[in-house]
Coordinates of C-alpha atoms and ligand atoms in Angstrom, one line a residue:
M1 CA 82.8 103.3 97.1
I2 CA 83.5 102.0 100.6
K3 CA 82.9 104.5 103.3
A4 CA 84.5 102.4 106.0
K5 CA 87.8 103.5 107.4
I6 CA 90.7 101.6 109.0
T7 CA 92.3 103.7 111.7
A8 CA 95.9 104.8 111.2
Q9 CA 98.3 102.0 111.8
N10 CA 101.2 104.0 113.2
P11 CA 100.6 107.5 114.5
S12 CA 104.3 108.0 115.1
A13 CA 105.4 107.2 111.6
N14 CA 107.9 109.5 109.8
L15 CA 105.1 111.5 108.3
R16 CA 102.9 112.3 111.4
S17 CA 100.5 114.8 110.1
Y18 CA 99.6 114.5 106.5
E19 CA 97.7 117.8 106.3
Q20 CA 100.4 119.8 107.9
T21 CA 103.2 118.3 105.9
Y22 CA 101.3 118.7 102.7
Q23 CA 100.6 122.3 103.3
F24 CA 104.1 123.4 104.3
F25 CA 106.0 121.0 102.0
S26 CA 108.7 122.4 99.7
W27 CA 111.0 120.5 97.4
S28 CA 113.8 123.0 98.1
D29 CA 113.7 122.0 101.8
V30 CA 114.4 118.3 100.8
E31 CA 117.3 119.4 98.6
K32 CA 119.1 120.7 101.7
E33 CA 119.5 117.2 103.0
F34 CA 121.9 116.2 100.2
T35 CA 125.6 116.8 100.2
W36 CA 125.5 118.4 96.8
Y37 CA 123.4 121.2 98.3
Q38 CA 126.6 122.3 100.1
T39 CA 129.3 121.0 97.7
G40 CA 127.7 121.6 94.3
K41 CA 128.9 118.1 93.3
L42 CA 126.0 115.9 92.4
N43 CA 125.7 112.2 91.6
I44 CA 123.1 109.8 92.9
V45 CA 125.7 107.1 93.8
H46 CA 127.4 109.6 96.1
E47 CA 124.2 110.2 98.1
A48 CA 123.0 106.6 98.0
I49 CA 126.2 104.7 98.7
D50 CA 129.4 106.7 99.2
R51 CA 128.2 109.1 101.9
W52 CA 127.3 106.1 104.1
A53 CA 130.3 104.1 103.1
D54 CA 132.7 106.9 104.0
D55 CA 131.1 107.3 107.5
P56 CA 132.9 105.0 110.0
D57 CA 129.6 104.4 111.9
K58 CA 127.6 103.4 108.8
G59 CA 130.0 101.9 106.3
N60 CA 129.6 98.4 107.7
R61 CA 125.8 98.4 107.6
N62 CA 124.2 96.1 105.2
A63 CA 123.0 97.9 102.0
L64 CA 122.0 94.8 100.0
I65 CA 121.1 91.3 101.0
F66 CA 120.7 89.0 98.1
E67 CA 118.9 85.7 98.7
K68 CA 118.6 82.7 96.4
A69 CA 118.1 79.0 96.9
G70 CA 118.6 79.3 100.7
Q71 CA 121.9 81.2 100.3
S72 CA 122.1 84.8 101.3
T73 CA 124.9 87.2 100.5
A74 CA 125.2 90.5 102.3
Y75 CA 126.9 93.6 100.9
T76 CA 127.7 96.5 103.2
Y77 CA 127.7 100.1 102.0
S78 CA 131.5 99.9 101.9
D79 CA 131.3 96.8 99.8
L80 CA 129.0 98.4 97.3
K81 CA 131.2 101.4 97.0
R82 CA 134.2 99.2 96.3
I83 CA 132.5 96.9 93.9
S84 CA 130.7 99.7 92.0
C85 CA 134.1 101.5 91.6
Q86 CA 135.6 98.3 90.3
W87 CA 132.8 97.9 87.8
A88 CA 133.1 101.5 86.8
N89 CA 136.8 101.1 86.1
L90 CA 136.0 98.1 84.0
L91 CA 133.5 100.1 82.0
L92 CA 136.0 102.9 81.6
Q93 CA 138.6 100.5 80.4
H94 CA 136.1 99.4 77.7
G95 CA 135.8 102.9 76.4
F96 CA 132.4 103.9 77.9
E97 CA 131.8 107.7 78.0
T98 CA 129.1 109.9 79.6
G99 CA 125.7 109.3 78.0
D100 CA 126.6 105.8 76.6
R101 CA 123.9 103.2 77.3
L102 CA 124.4 99.8 79.0
F103 CA 121.6 97.2 78.6
I104 CA 121.1 94.8 81.5
L105 CA 119.4 91.6 80.4
L106 CA 119.5 89.5 83.6
P107 CA 117.2 87.9 86.1
S108 CA 117.5 89.2 89.6
C109 CA 121.2 88.9 90.7
P110 CA 123.7 91.1 92.5
E111 CA 125.4 92.0 89.2
V112 CA 122.3 93.9 88.2
Y113 CA 122.9 96.3 91.1
F114 CA 126.6 96.5 90.6
A115 CA 126.1 97.5 87.0
M116 CA 123.4 100.1 87.8
L117 CA 125.7 101.7 90.4
A118 CA 128.7 101.7 88.2
C119 CA 126.8 103.3 85.3
A120 CA 125.4 106.0 87.6
R121 CA 128.8 106.7 89.0
L122 CA 130.1 107.4 85.5
G123 CA 127.1 109.3 84.1
L124 CA 126.2 106.4 81.8
V125 CA 122.6 105.3 81.3
F126 CA 121.6 101.9 82.3
C127 CA 118.6 100.1 80.9
P128 CA 117.3 97.1 82.9
L129 CA 115.4 94.6 80.7
F130 CA 113.1 91.7 81.7
S131 CA 115.0 88.5 81.0
T132 CA 111.7 87.1 79.6
L133 CA 111.8 89.5 76.6
S134 CA 111.5 87.9 73.2
F135 CA 113.9 88.2 70.3
D136 CA 111.7 90.9 68.6
E137 CA 111.2 92.9 71.8
L138 CA 115.0 92.9 72.3
E139 CA 115.6 93.9 68.7
E140 CA 113.2 96.8 69.0
R141 CA 114.9 98.2 72.1
L142 CA 118.4 97.7 70.8
E143 CA 117.6 99.5 67.6
N144 CA 116.0 102.4 69.6
A145 CA 118.7 102.9 72.3
K146 CA 121.8 101.7 70.5
P147 CA 123.7 100.7 73.6
R148 CA 127.4 100.5 73.7
G149 CA 127.3 97.4 75.8
L150 CA 125.0 94.6 76.9
L151 CA 125.3 92.7 80.2
T152 CA 123.8 89.3 80.3
H153 CA 124.3 85.6 81.2
P154 CA 125.4 83.0 78.6
D155 CA 121.9 81.4 78.9
F156 CA 120.4 84.4 77.2
A157 CA 123.1 84.9 74.6
E158 CA 121.3 82.5 72.3
K159 CA 118.3 84.6 71.9
L160 CA 120.1 87.8 71.2
P161 CA 119.3 89.5 67.9
Y162 CA 122.9 89.9 66.7
E163 CA 121.8 91.7 63.5
A164 CA 120.5 94.5 65.6
M165 CA 123.7 94.8 67.6
N166 CA 125.9 96.7 65.2
D167 CA 126.4 99.5 67.7
V168 CA 127.1 97.1 70.6
K169 CA 130.8 97.0 71.2
H170 CA 130.9 94.7 74.2
L171 CA 128.8 91.8 75.4
F172 CA 129.6 91.4 79.1
L173 CA 128.8 87.9 80.5
T174 CA 128.4 87.2 84.2
E175 CA 129.5 83.6 83.8
S176 CA 131.4 81.4 81.4
P177 CA 131.3 79.7 79.0
L178 CA 131.7 82.5 76.4
P179 CA 129.2 81.6 73.7
G180 CA 131.7 82.5 71.0
M181 CA 129.0 84.2 68.9
F182 CA 129.9 87.8 69.3
P183 CA 133.3 89.5 68.7
G184 CA 133.2 91.7 71.8
E185 CA 132.5 89.1 74.4
V186 CA 134.0 89.9 77.9
L187 CA 133.8 87.5 80.8
L188 CA 133.3 89.4 84.0
K189 CA 134.1 86.7 86.5
G190 CA 137.5 87.3 88.0
L191 CA 137.9 90.4 85.9
S192 CA 136.0 93.0 88.0
E193 CA 137.7 91.9 91.2
K194 CA 141.1 92.7 89.7
M195 CA 140.1 96.3 89.0
P196 CA 141.3 99.2 91.3
A197 CA 138.8 99.7 94.2
G198 CA 139.0 103.5 93.9
C199 CA 137.6 105.7 91.2
N200 CA 136.5 109.2 90.4
T201 CA 132.8 109.7 90.6
C202 CA 131.6 111.8 87.7
W203 CA 129.8 114.9 89.0
V204 CA 126.8 115.6 86.8
P205 CA 124.1 118.2 86.4
G206 CA 120.8 116.9 88.1
N207 CA 119.1 116.4 84.8
T208 CA 121.7 113.9 83.5
P209 CA 120.1 110.7 82.4
L210 CA 120.4 107.9 84.9
Y211 CA 118.2 105.1 83.5
L212 CA 116.1 104.2 80.6
L213 CA 113.0 101.9 81.0
Y214 CA 110.7 100.8 78.2
T215 CA 107.0 101.1 78.9
S216 CA 104.1 100.3 76.6
G217 CA 101.9 102.8 74.8
S218 CA 98.5 102.0 73.4
T219 CA 99.9 102.7 69.9
G220 CA 103.3 102.3 68.5
P221 CA 106.3 100.5 69.9
P222 CA 107.3 100.7 73.6
K223 CA 108.5 104.1 74.8
G224 CA 111.9 104.6 76.3
V225 CA 111.2 106.6 79.5
V226 CA 114.3 108.5 80.7
H227 CA 115.0 109.3 84.3
A228 CA 117.7 111.5 85.7
H229 CA 120.0 111.8 88.8
R230 CA 117.8 114.5 90.3
D231 CA 115.1 111.8 90.8
M232 CA 116.9 111.2 94.1
I233 CA 115.0 114.0 95.8
G234 CA 111.7 112.3 95.2
L235 CA 112.9 108.8 95.9
M236 CA 114.3 109.7 99.3
I237 CA 111.3 111.6 100.5
T238 CA 108.8 108.9 99.3
A239 CA 110.8 106.2 100.8
R240 CA 110.7 108.1 104.1
Y241 CA 107.1 109.2 104.1
V242 CA 105.3 106.4 102.2
L243 CA 107.4 103.3 103.0
D244 CA 108.3 104.8 106.4
L245 CA 112.0 103.9 106.0
R246 CA 114.5 104.8 108.7
P247 CA 118.2 103.9 108.7
D248 CA 117.4 100.7 110.7
A249 CA 114.7 99.5 108.3
V250 CA 115.0 96.3 106.3
L251 CA 113.0 96.7 103.2
W252 CA 112.0 93.9 100.9
T253 CA 110.8 95.3 97.6
D254 CA 109.3 92.1 96.2
C255 CA 109.7 93.1 92.5
D256 CA 112.0 92.3 89.5
P257 CA 114.8 94.9 89.1
A258 CA 113.7 95.3 85.5
W259 CA 110.4 96.8 86.7
V260 CA 110.6 100.3 87.8
T261 CA 109.5 99.4 91.3
G262 CA 112.4 97.1 91.7
T263 CA 114.8 99.4 90.0
V264 CA 114.2 102.3 92.3
Y265 CA 112.6 101.1 95.5
G266 CA 114.7 97.9 95.5
A267 CA 117.9 99.9 95.3
F268 CA 118.4 103.7 95.2
A269 CA 115.4 104.7 97.4
P270 CA 116.3 102.6 100.5
W271 CA 120.0 103.4 100.1
L272 CA 119.2 107.1 100.0
C273 CA 117.7 106.5 103.5
G274 CA 120.7 104.5 104.6
A275 CA 118.5 101.4 105.0
T276 CA 118.9 97.7 104.0
S277 CA 117.4 96.3 100.9
V278 CA 116.6 92.6 100.6
V279 CA 116.3 91.0 97.2
Q280 CA 114.8 87.5 96.8
A281 CA 115.5 85.8 93.5
D282 CA 113.7 82.5 94.0
P283 CA 110.6 81.4 92.1
F284 CA 107.5 82.1 94.1
S285 CA 106.3 79.8 96.9
A286 CA 104.4 81.0 100.0
S287 CA 106.7 79.1 102.3
T288 CA 109.9 80.6 100.7
W289 CA 108.4 84.0 101.0
Y290 CA 107.5 83.7 104.6
R291 CA 110.9 82.3 105.4
T292 CA 112.5 85.3 103.8
L293 CA 110.4 87.6 105.9
E294 CA 111.4 85.8 109.0
R295 CA 115.1 85.1 108.2
H296 CA 115.9 88.7 107.3
K297 CA 113.7 90.3 109.9
I298 CA 112.0 92.3 107.2
S299 CA 110.4 95.4 108.6
V300 CA 108.9 97.0 105.5
W301 CA 107.5 95.0 102.6
Y302 CA 106.7 96.6 99.2
K303 CA 104.9 94.3 96.8
T304 CA 102.2 93.8 94.3
P305 CA 98.6 92.7 94.8
G306 CA 99.2 89.8 92.4
N307 CA 101.8 88.4 94.8
M308 CA 99.6 89.1 97.8
R309 CA 96.8 87.1 96.1
R310 CA 99.0 84.1 95.8
L311 CA 99.9 84.2 99.4
K312 CA 96.2 84.4 100.3
E313 CA 95.5 81.4 98.1
A314 CA 98.2 79.5 100.0
G315 CA 95.9 79.7 103.0
D316 CA 95.6 81.0 106.5
D317 CA 97.3 78.2 108.4
L318 CA 100.7 78.8 106.9
T319 CA 101.2 82.3 108.3
G320 CA 101.0 81.2 111.9
R321 CA 104.2 79.0 111.5
Y322 CA 106.5 81.9 111.0
D323 CA 107.8 84.8 113.1
F324 CA 106.8 88.1 111.5
S325 CA 107.4 90.2 114.6
H326 CA 109.8 92.6 112.8
L327 CA 107.3 93.4 110.1
R328 CA 105.7 96.9 110.7
H329 CA 104.6 98.1 107.3
I330 CA 103.3 96.6 104.0
A331 CA 102.7 98.7 100.9
S332 CA 101.5 97.6 97.5
V333 CA 101.6 98.9 94.0
G334 CA 100.9 98.1 90.4
E335 CA 97.2 97.5 90.3
A336 CA 94.2 98.1 92.5
L337 CA 94.4 96.5 95.9
E338 CA 91.1 94.9 96.6
P339 CA 89.6 95.3 100.1
E340 CA 89.5 91.5 100.5
L341 CA 93.3 91.4 100.4
I342 CA 93.5 94.3 102.9
Y343 CA 91.3 92.4 105.3
W344 CA 93.1 89.1 104.8
F345 CA 96.5 90.6 105.6
K346 CA 95.1 92.5 108.5
K347 CA 93.8 89.3 109.9
N348 CA 96.8 87.1 109.3
F349 CA 99.7 89.6 109.7
K350 CA 98.0 92.1 112.0
I351 CA 99.2 94.7 109.5
T352 CA 97.1 96.7 107.0
P353 CA 98.5 96.8 103.5
H354 CA 98.8 100.4 102.2
D355 CA 98.1 100.9 98.5
T356 CA 100.3 103.3 96.5
W357 CA 100.0 104.6 93.0
W358 CA 102.6 105.7 90.4
M359 CA 103.9 104.8 87.0
T360 CA 107.2 104.4 85.2
E361 CA 106.9 108.0 83.9
T362 CA 106.3 109.6 87.3
G363 CA 109.5 108.0 88.7
M364 CA 108.3 107.9 92.2
I365 CA 105.2 107.2 94.3
C366 CA 102.7 110.0 93.7
I367 CA 99.5 108.9 95.4
A368 CA 99.6 106.9 98.6
N369 CA 98.2 105.8 101.9
F370 CA 100.5 106.8 104.7
P371 CA 101.0 104.8 107.9
A372 CA 99.8 107.7 110.1
M373 CA 96.7 108.3 108.0
D374 CA 93.4 106.4 108.1
I375 CA 92.8 104.1 105.2
K376 CA 89.7 103.8 103.1
P377 CA 89.7 100.3 101.6
G378 CA 89.5 100.6 97.8
S379 CA 91.2 103.9 97.7
M380 CA 94.8 104.4 96.6
G381 CA 95.2 107.3 99.1
K382 CA 96.1 111.0 98.8
A383 CA 98.6 113.0 96.8
V384 CA 102.1 112.7 98.2
P385 CA 103.4 116.0 99.7
G386 CA 104.9 118.0 96.8
I387 CA 102.4 116.5 94.3
K388 CA 99.4 118.4 93.1
A389 CA 96.8 115.9 91.7
A390 CA 93.4 116.3 90.2
A391 CA 90.8 114.5 88.1
V392 CA 90.5 116.4 84.8
D393 CA 88.2 116.4 81.8
E394 CA 89.3 115.8 78.2
N395 CA 90.4 119.4 77.9
G396 CA 92.6 119.2 81.0
N397 CA 90.3 121.2 83.2
P398 CA 89.9 120.0 86.8
L399 CA 86.6 118.5 87.6
P400 CA 84.6 118.8 90.9
L401 CA 85.1 116.2 93.6
M402 CA 83.3 112.9 93.3
T403 CA 83.4 113.2 89.5
M404 CA 85.2 110.6 87.4
G405 CA 88.1 112.1 85.3
E406 CA 91.6 111.4 84.2
L407 CA 94.2 111.6 86.9
A408 CA 96.5 114.5 86.2
L409 CA 99.6 115.8 88.0
K410 CA 101.1 119.3 88.0
P411 CA 104.6 119.0 86.5
G412 CA 107.4 120.1 88.7
W413 CA 108.1 117.2 91.0
P414 CA 111.8 116.2 90.7
S415 CA 111.4 112.5 89.7
M416 CA 109.3 113.1 86.6
M417 CA 110.7 111.5 83.5
T418 CA 112.9 114.0 81.5
N419 CA 112.0 112.7 78.1
I420 CA 111.0 109.8 75.9
W421 CA 114.1 108.5 74.2
K422 CA 114.3 110.0 70.7
D423 CA 110.6 110.7 70.6
D424 CA 109.7 114.2 71.6
E425 CA 106.3 113.9 70.0
R426 CA 105.2 111.1 72.3
Y427 CA 106.7 113.0 75.3
Q428 CA 104.7 116.1 74.5
A429 CA 101.5 114.0 74.2
Y430 CA 101.6 113.5 77.9
F431 CA 100.8 117.1 78.6
K432 CA 97.7 119.1 78.3
N433 CA 96.6 122.5 79.7
G434 CA 99.6 122.5 82.1
W435 CA 99.0 119.0 83.5
F436 CA 100.8 115.7 83.1
L437 CA 98.1 113.2 82.1
T438 CA 98.4 109.7 83.4
G439 CA 95.9 107.7 81.4
D440 CA 94.3 106.4 84.6
M441 CA 90.7 107.3 85.5
V442 CA 90.0 108.3 89.1
I443 CA 87.4 109.8 91.4
Q444 CA 88.6 112.0 94.3
D445 CA 86.3 112.2 97.4
E446 CA 85.7 115.1 99.7
E447 CA 88.6 114.2 101.9
G448 CA 91.1 114.0 99.1
Y449 CA 91.3 110.2 98.7
F450 CA 91.6 108.9 95.1
Y451 CA 89.8 105.8 93.8
H452 CA 91.2 104.1 90.7
Q453 CA 88.6 103.5 88.0
G454 CA 90.6 101.8 85.2
R455 CA 92.5 103.3 82.3
T456 CA 91.5 105.6 79.5
D457 CA 93.3 103.6 76.9
D458 CA 93.6 99.9 75.9
L459 CA 96.7 99.0 78.0
I460 CA 96.4 95.7 79.8
K461 CA 98.1 94.6 83.0
V462 CA 99.7 91.2 82.7
G463 CA 101.1 90.5 86.2
V464 CA 102.7 93.8 87.0
K465 CA 103.6 94.6 83.4
L466 CA 101.6 97.1 81.5
I467 CA 101.5 95.8 78.0
G468 CA 100.2 97.5 74.9
P469 CA 97.8 95.4 72.7
Y470 CA 99.8 96.9 69.8
E471 CA 102.8 94.7 70.5
I472 CA 100.7 91.5 70.4
E473 CA 98.8 92.7 67.3
R474 CA 102.0 93.3 65.5
A475 CA 103.2 89.8 66.3
L476 CA 99.9 88.4 65.0
C477 CA 100.2 90.4 61.8
R478 CA 103.6 88.8 61.1
H479 CA 101.7 85.6 60.4
P480 CA 101.2 85.4 56.6
A481 CA 97.5 84.7 56.9
V482 CA 96.6 87.6 59.2
A483 CA 95.5 90.9 57.6
E484 CA 94.6 92.9 60.7
A485 CA 94.4 92.2 64.4
A486 CA 93.0 93.7 67.6
V487 CA 93.8 92.4 71.1
I488 CA 91.7 93.0 74.3
S489 CA 91.6 91.6 77.8
K490 CA 88.1 90.2 78.4
S491 CA 88.4 89.5 82.0
A492 CA 87.0 91.9 84.6
K493 CA 88.7 90.0 87.5
P494 CA 91.7 91.6 89.1
G495 CA 95.0 90.1 88.3
A496 CA 93.6 87.7 85.8
P497 CA 93.8 89.1 82.3
F498 CA 92.3 86.9 79.6
L499 CA 93.9 88.0 76.3
K500 CA 91.7 87.5 73.3
A501 CA 92.6 88.5 69.7
F502 CA 90.3 89.4 66.8
V503 CA 91.8 88.9 63.4
T504 CA 90.8 89.3 59.8
V505 CA 92.5 87.0 57.3
N506 CA 94.0 87.9 54.0
R507 CA 91.9 87.7 50.8
G508 CA 91.5 84.2 49.4
L509 CA 92.1 82.5 52.8
T510 CA 89.4 80.7 54.8
P511 CA 89.4 80.8 58.6
S512 CA 89.6 77.3 60.2
A513 CA 90.2 75.8 63.6
R514 CA 93.6 74.6 62.3
L515 CA 94.6 78.1 61.1
N516 CA 93.5 79.4 64.5
Q517 CA 95.8 77.0 66.3
E518 CA 98.6 77.7 63.9
I519 CA 98.4 81.5 64.5
K520 CA 98.3 80.9 68.3
T521 CA 101.5 78.8 68.2
F522 CA 103.1 81.3 65.9
V523 CA 102.6 84.3 68.2
R524 CA 103.6 82.4 71.3
A525 CA 107.2 82.1 69.9
D526 CA 107.2 85.9 69.3
L527 CA 106.0 87.1 72.7
S528 CA 107.5 87.2 76.2
S529 CA 106.8 83.9 78.0
D530 CA 104.5 85.6 80.5
I531 CA 102.1 86.9 77.9
V532 CA 99.6 84.2 76.9
L533 CA 97.1 84.8 74.2
K534 CA 94.2 82.5 75.1
E535 CA 91.7 83.0 72.3
I536 CA 91.6 84.0 68.7
A537 CA 88.4 84.9 66.9
F538 CA 88.1 85.5 63.2
L539 CA 86.1 88.5 62.0
E540 CA 85.1 89.9 58.6
S541 CA 86.3 93.3 59.6
L542 CA 87.5 95.1 62.8
P543 CA 85.5 98.0 64.3
K544 CA 87.1 101.4 63.5
T545 CA 86.4 105.1 63.7
R546 CA 85.8 107.1 60.6
S547 CA 89.4 108.0 60.4
G548 CA 90.4 104.3 60.7
K549 CA 91.5 104.1 64.3
L550 CA 91.0 100.7 65.8
L551 CA 88.2 100.5 68.4
R552 CA 89.3 97.9 70.8
R553 CA 86.8 99.1 73.4
V554 CA 83.9 98.2 71.1
L555 CA 85.2 94.6 70.9
R556 CA 85.7 94.6 74.7
A557 CA 82.1 95.8 75.2
Q558 CA 80.7 93.2 72.8
E559 CA 82.7 90.5 74.5
L560 CA 81.5 91.5 78.0
G561 CA 77.9 92.1 76.8
L562 CA 78.1 95.8 77.6
P563 CA 76.5 98.5 75.4
A564 CA 79.1 99.4 72.8
G565 CA 77.5 102.4 71.0
D566 CA 77.6 102.9 67.3
P567 CA 81.3 102.7 66.2
L568 CA 80.8 105.2 63.5
N569 CA 79.5 107.8 65.9
I570 CA 82.4 107.4 68.4
K571 CA 84.6 110.4 68.1
D572 CA 88.3 110.3 67.4
Y573 CA 90.7 111.4 69.9
Ligands
LIG601 C1 100.2 101.8 85.7 C2 101.7 102.1 85.6 C3 104.7 101.5 90.1 C4 105.0 101.7 89.3 C5 104.4 100.6 88.8 C6 103.7 100.5 87.6 C7 98.7 101.0 87.2 C8 99.9 101.4 89.4 C9 98.3 101.3 90.8 C10 97.3 101.2 91.9 C11 95.6 100.8 90.4 C12 97.7 101.1 89.5 C13 98.1 102.3 86.6 C14 99.4 103.0 86.1 N1 98.8 101.2 88.7 N2 99.6 101.5 90.7 N3 97.8 101.4 93.2 N4 96.0 101.0 91.6 N5 96.4 100.8 89.3 O1 104.4 101.0 86.6 O2 104.3 99.5 84.7 O3 104.4 102.0 84.4 O4 102.3 100.9 85.2 O5 100.0 100.8 86.6 O6 97.3 102.0 85.5 O7 99.1 103.8 85.0 P1 103.9 100.8 85.2

């Protein structure tokens, strides 16, 4: 563990004294800042958009700036109010009712945000999906959530699993041509603009579902994590304290809107603070990224270590050619932020990146480095005010400081998921001894800083996506020659997973180089394009516990030359 400290970057940030704020913090104080505290009428869109749009001084401020291929389009708070009302009217016209789901299968584009806001306004549940999802992944999600509508682009219509879309009444398309493959096709271009610009916002109880996001588990299909309108309390306060947003801030959350970071910190969180959110939809290139920073005078940048590594690889000389004078804060999330990256940014941007930790299920940043607090490189920071965090043992009992254990959070923060869609058993499995268990291993030092030590399960980070080996294994098992499969990542290098599969073949078949290649090609067609299975090895049998649970960590240990222990003595859990 690194003992070095980097002195606080900005002593006059929104959160000035961490200790004091943490000690006296109460969620009910934050609630008082929302209009519903007075009126009793609650909806996240009212707090995020309408209350600024209706204020003559603030309505014309930019809420969203969308940038693609050198073109940028700005939407003020008033624009977003109008457009989201028009979209809401359109959904109403198509028979949507409170609780109905809308799937959004689109790459980053303004329509994603319009749809999210329209759904929220009506008490509908939106479900953003990565546009790289495969046919099978889409099928699984459609069958699980049974949405009433799906919003997409004609380019994706081809890969839709129409057999799984019996409950889908409407296929909304952002552009023509209509593919003519689905009876309920609706072309949005020209249609939403004709809708009335006023609408009645649906006032909802705080625990009303707002969005549904699928996340991987180490066993079973992906879980539908459900978040509610009351998340706004946690989103606003973390945007203020961790991202240090003020109404004049221009935040660039450099993440896909289908990833929870993009869904909430690219949209609702900055808007709850009355700030501007910039969305960049171009493919990555260091010069495009630097131009976006300069052009939009970005002041706060929230991103992933993966993306930061690519900027570092593009070299030091490029950074000097742009004006980053408006940039005052950088935060990162998704995987451990290695000290080398911190020092590279510190040198080239004169700003220290601040690591933050959270997960889809927590709904908001829970562990963070704050701008007015010293940083210890290698640490993801301290518990956010209002969050009680500890390292616990396998029975859910808190461990002494400087001892490795599972990161656990005391339930009660407002942005925690409300349930797992149609799967209470998997929801309940998150809790033990009064704690919410995260699956991440940590050590907490004497000053309260947490250090990430990997995961307790077999989940693998591919880019920013947390993927379950189970999903790849299932794709492998669909090949007629494969009997069983286990998938691990054999790389210890940050940001570079190396996916390797171990398979056994069905009786009577002989492994061969040709079969190996054939299986590889077969699974490629079944997986998202960003998941690359690099190696397949044939085994006689896979290591398992006595009760038959797959022991991927034994394979991982063997692969990396680490002691694996005797599989039969490894206890079940
Ligand atoms: C998992 C959650 C932000 C939401 C984004 C990810 C890993 C997240 C860090 C960090 C090391 C991190 C954890 C966590 N993770 N932040 N700062 N350092 N690991 O959401 O896709 O639900 O993934 O990402 O393992 O459990 P997610």
